[in-house]
Amino acid sequence: MERTFAIIKPDAVASRKAGQILARIEAAGFTVRAMRLQHLTKKEAEGFYAVHRERPFFGGLTDFMSSGPCILLALEKQDAIKAWRTTMGATDPAKADAGTLRKDFGTSIERNATHGSDAPETAAFELGYFFRGMELI
Ligand code: ATP
Ligand code: MG
């Protein structure tokens, strides 16, 4: 079993798609191991996306991610990191495969409904950034 870190981003929470996305997460075979609704501050969003600090979209991305509450999740499944990336689809909803979450709920390359860790090291960092050890037992 593997764990990954996921976010239902502020666009999807604001448009009341969180319930549908959670249903799709469960239908895809993930177990929710931790979950919290949280409105990130700009600083918290900047710390989370620090790897993208030098990118031109960093300011807009962190404004968006701190624009309203999001849902933070620890998801468990066999090969969870890869499986969750597949369930989400491509970063740009316009290029995402049919049946993926970003295709169905994303509205732009920035406002793309969900986040997922991209490797074991990032999953470990991101789970630890948002959840305390006790929440992940
Ligand atoms: P995430 O890390 O959120 O799961 P990802 O790994 O598919 O997404 P990254 O390259 O890590 O994509 O980009 C992080 C986030 O930054 C994207 O999910 C998207 O919200 C935003 N983003 C990426 N590229 C652009 C861009 N060209 N313009 C605006 N926003 C972008
Ligand atoms: Mg990424």
Short mmCIF file of C-alpha atoms and ligand atoms in Angstrom, two decimals:
data_model
loop_
_atom_site.label_atom_id
_atom_site.label_comp_id
_atom_site.label_asym_id
_atom_site.label_seq_id
_atom_site.Cartn_x
_atom_site.Cartn_y
_atom_site.Cartn_z
CA MET A 1 0.00 0.00 0.00
CA GLU A 2 1.19 3.50 -0.83
CA ARG A 3 -0.01 6.95 0.25
CA THR A 4 -0.20 10.12 -1.74
CA PHE A 5 -1.20 13.68 -0.97
CA ALA A 6 -4.14 15.25 -2.81
CA ILE A 7 -5.95 18.59 -2.78
CA ILE A 8 -9.44 19.43 -3.99
CA LYS A 9 -8.50 22.96 -5.03
CA PRO A 10 -10.44 26.17 -4.19
CA ASP A 11 -12.14 26.30 -7.62
CA ALA A 12 -13.77 22.89 -7.15
CA VAL A 13 -14.77 23.56 -3.53
CA ALA A 14 -16.30 26.95 -4.49
CA SER A 15 -18.30 25.41 -7.34
CA ARG A 16 -19.60 22.68 -4.98
CA LYS A 17 -17.93 19.82 -6.85
CA ALA A 18 -16.07 18.48 -3.80
CA GLY A 19 -18.72 15.85 -3.05
CA GLN A 20 -18.65 14.53 -6.61
CA ILE A 21 -14.85 14.46 -6.59
CA LEU A 22 -14.78 12.56 -3.27
CA ALA A 23 -17.26 10.05 -4.70
CA ARG A 24 -14.98 9.57 -7.72
CA ILE A 25 -11.96 9.13 -5.38
CA GLU A 26 -13.76 6.33 -3.54
CA ALA A 27 -15.08 4.74 -6.73
CA ALA A 28 -11.49 4.63 -8.05
CA GLY A 29 -10.51 2.51 -5.06
CA PHE A 30 -8.66 5.03 -2.89
CA THR A 31 -9.07 4.95 0.88
CA VAL A 32 -9.24 8.38 2.53
CA ARG A 33 -6.77 8.22 5.44
CA ALA A 34 -6.90 11.90 6.46
CA MET A 35 -9.00 14.86 5.32
CA ARG A 36 -9.31 18.54 6.30
CA LEU A 37 -11.02 21.66 4.94
CA GLN A 38 -8.55 24.54 5.10
CA HIS A 39 -8.28 28.05 3.68
CA LEU A 40 -4.53 28.36 3.00
CA THR A 41 -2.77 31.67 3.56
CA LYS A 42 -0.67 33.08 0.72
CA LYS A 43 2.49 32.12 2.68
CA GLU A 44 1.26 28.54 3.18
CA ALA A 45 0.50 28.23 -0.55
CA GLU A 46 3.95 29.65 -1.38
CA GLY A 47 5.63 27.12 0.93
CA PHE A 48 3.69 24.27 -0.61
CA TYR A 49 4.53 25.24 -4.19
CA ALA A 50 8.10 26.40 -3.39
CA VAL A 51 9.50 24.23 -6.22
CA HIS A 52 7.68 26.53 -8.67
CA ARG A 53 9.05 29.75 -7.09
CA GLU A 54 10.84 30.85 -10.27
CA ARG A 55 7.97 30.07 -12.65
CA PRO A 56 6.04 32.96 -14.24
CA PHE A 57 2.75 31.51 -12.96
CA PHE A 58 3.87 31.30 -9.28
CA GLY A 59 2.15 34.53 -8.15
CA GLY A 60 -1.14 33.71 -9.85
CA LEU A 61 -1.04 30.10 -8.68
CA THR A 62 -0.48 31.00 -5.03
CA ASP A 63 -3.16 33.74 -5.19
CA PHE A 64 -5.58 31.11 -6.53
CA MET A 65 -4.60 28.46 -3.99
CA SER A 66 -5.18 30.94 -1.14
CA SER A 67 -8.42 32.36 -2.60
CA GLY A 68 -10.77 30.09 -0.66
CA PRO A 69 -10.97 26.84 1.28
CA CYS A 70 -9.60 23.65 -0.22
CA ILE A 71 -9.78 20.02 0.93
CA LEU A 72 -6.51 18.37 1.93
CA LEU A 73 -6.37 14.58 1.63
CA ALA A 74 -4.13 11.63 2.36
CA LEU A 75 -5.13 8.87 -0.07
CA GLU A 76 -4.10 5.22 0.13
CA LYS A 77 -4.08 2.58 -2.59
CA GLN A 78 -1.67 0.23 -4.26
CA ASP A 79 0.63 2.41 -6.41
CA ALA A 80 -1.36 5.43 -5.13
CA ILE A 81 0.93 8.18 -6.47
CA LYS A 82 0.73 7.04 -10.07
CA ALA A 83 -2.91 5.94 -9.79
CA TRP A 84 -3.99 9.35 -8.47
CA ARG A 85 -2.11 11.21 -11.24
CA THR A 86 -3.95 9.01 -13.76
CA THR A 87 -7.32 9.66 -12.08
CA MET A 88 -6.67 13.44 -12.20
CA GLY A 89 -5.49 13.60 -15.82
CA ALA A 90 -3.15 16.11 -17.48
CA THR A 91 -2.35 19.45 -15.82
CA ASP A 92 -4.22 21.33 -18.56
CA PRO A 93 -7.90 20.24 -18.53
CA ALA A 94 -8.06 20.91 -22.28
CA LYS A 95 -5.46 18.18 -22.80
CA ALA A 96 -6.74 15.76 -20.15
CA ASP A 97 -8.21 12.41 -21.20
CA ALA A 98 -11.97 11.86 -21.13
CA GLY A 99 -13.19 10.58 -17.79
CA THR A 100 -10.45 12.26 -15.74
CA LEU A 101 -11.20 14.68 -12.91
CA ARG A 102 -9.43 17.62 -14.51
CA LYS A 103 -11.29 17.07 -17.79
CA ASP A 104 -14.62 17.01 -15.96
CA PHE A 105 -14.05 19.66 -13.28
CA GLY A 106 -11.06 21.83 -14.31
CA THR A 107 -11.65 25.12 -16.14
CA SER A 108 -8.09 26.24 -17.02
CA ILE A 109 -4.45 25.13 -16.69
CA GLU A 110 -4.36 27.04 -13.38
CA ARG A 111 -7.87 26.26 -12.06
CA ASN A 112 -7.60 22.53 -12.60
CA ALA A 113 -9.64 21.23 -9.64
CA THR A 114 -7.14 18.86 -8.03
CA HIS A 115 -3.53 18.40 -7.00
CA GLY A 116 -1.50 15.22 -6.63
CA SER A 117 2.05 14.45 -5.52
CA ASP A 118 4.30 13.47 -8.43
CA ALA A 119 6.85 11.15 -6.71
CA PRO A 120 7.48 9.32 -3.41
CA GLU A 121 9.74 12.16 -2.12
CA THR A 122 7.18 14.86 -2.88
CA ALA A 123 4.36 12.76 -1.38
CA ALA A 124 6.38 12.42 1.85
CA PHE A 125 7.10 16.18 1.95
CA GLU A 126 3.50 17.18 1.15
CA LEU A 127 1.86 14.73 3.58
CA GLY A 128 4.19 16.00 6.31
CA TYR A 129 3.61 19.65 5.38
CA PHE A 130 -0.14 19.38 6.03
CA PHE A 131 -0.74 16.44 8.38
CA ARG A 132 0.73 15.59 11.76
CA GLY A 133 1.98 12.06 12.35
CA MET A 134 -0.96 11.26 14.61
CA GLU A 135 -3.44 12.08 11.84
CA LEU A 136 -1.79 9.52 9.57
CA ILE A 137 -1.71 6.47 11.87
P1 ATP B 1 -0.17 19.75 -9.24
O1 ATP B 1 1.25 19.92 -8.72
O2 ATP B 1 -1.09 20.86 -8.78
O3 ATP B 1 -0.73 18.39 -8.98
P2 ATP B 1 0.86 19.22 -11.85
O4 ATP B 1 1.90 18.42 -11.15
O5 ATP B 1 0.03 18.53 -12.89
O6 ATP B 1 -0.13 19.89 -10.83
P3 ATP B 1 2.74 21.39 -12.01
O7 ATP B 1 3.64 21.58 -13.17
O8 ATP B 1 3.30 20.83 -10.74
O9 ATP B 1 1.51 20.49 -12.52
O10 ATP B 1 2.04 22.76 -11.72
C1 ATP B 1 1.45 23.03 -10.46
C2 ATP B 1 0.17 23.80 -10.67
O11 ATP B 1 0.49 25.08 -11.20
C3 ATP B 1 -0.79 23.20 -11.70
O12 ATP B 1 -1.63 22.22 -11.18
C4 ATP B 1 -1.59 24.41 -12.11
O13 ATP B 1 -2.59 24.75 -11.14
C5 ATP B 1 -0.52 25.50 -12.10
N1 ATP B 1 0.10 25.68 -13.42
C6 ATP B 1 0.94 24.84 -14.06
N2 ATP B 1 1.33 25.33 -15.24
C7 ATP B 1 0.70 26.53 -15.36
C8 ATP B 1 0.69 27.54 -16.37
N3 ATP B 1 1.39 27.41 -17.50
N4 ATP B 1 -0.09 28.64 -16.15
C9 ATP B 1 -0.80 28.78 -15.01
N5 ATP B 1 -0.82 27.87 -14.03
C10 ATP B 1 -0.09 26.76 -14.19
MG MG B 2 3.04 19.19 -9.53
#
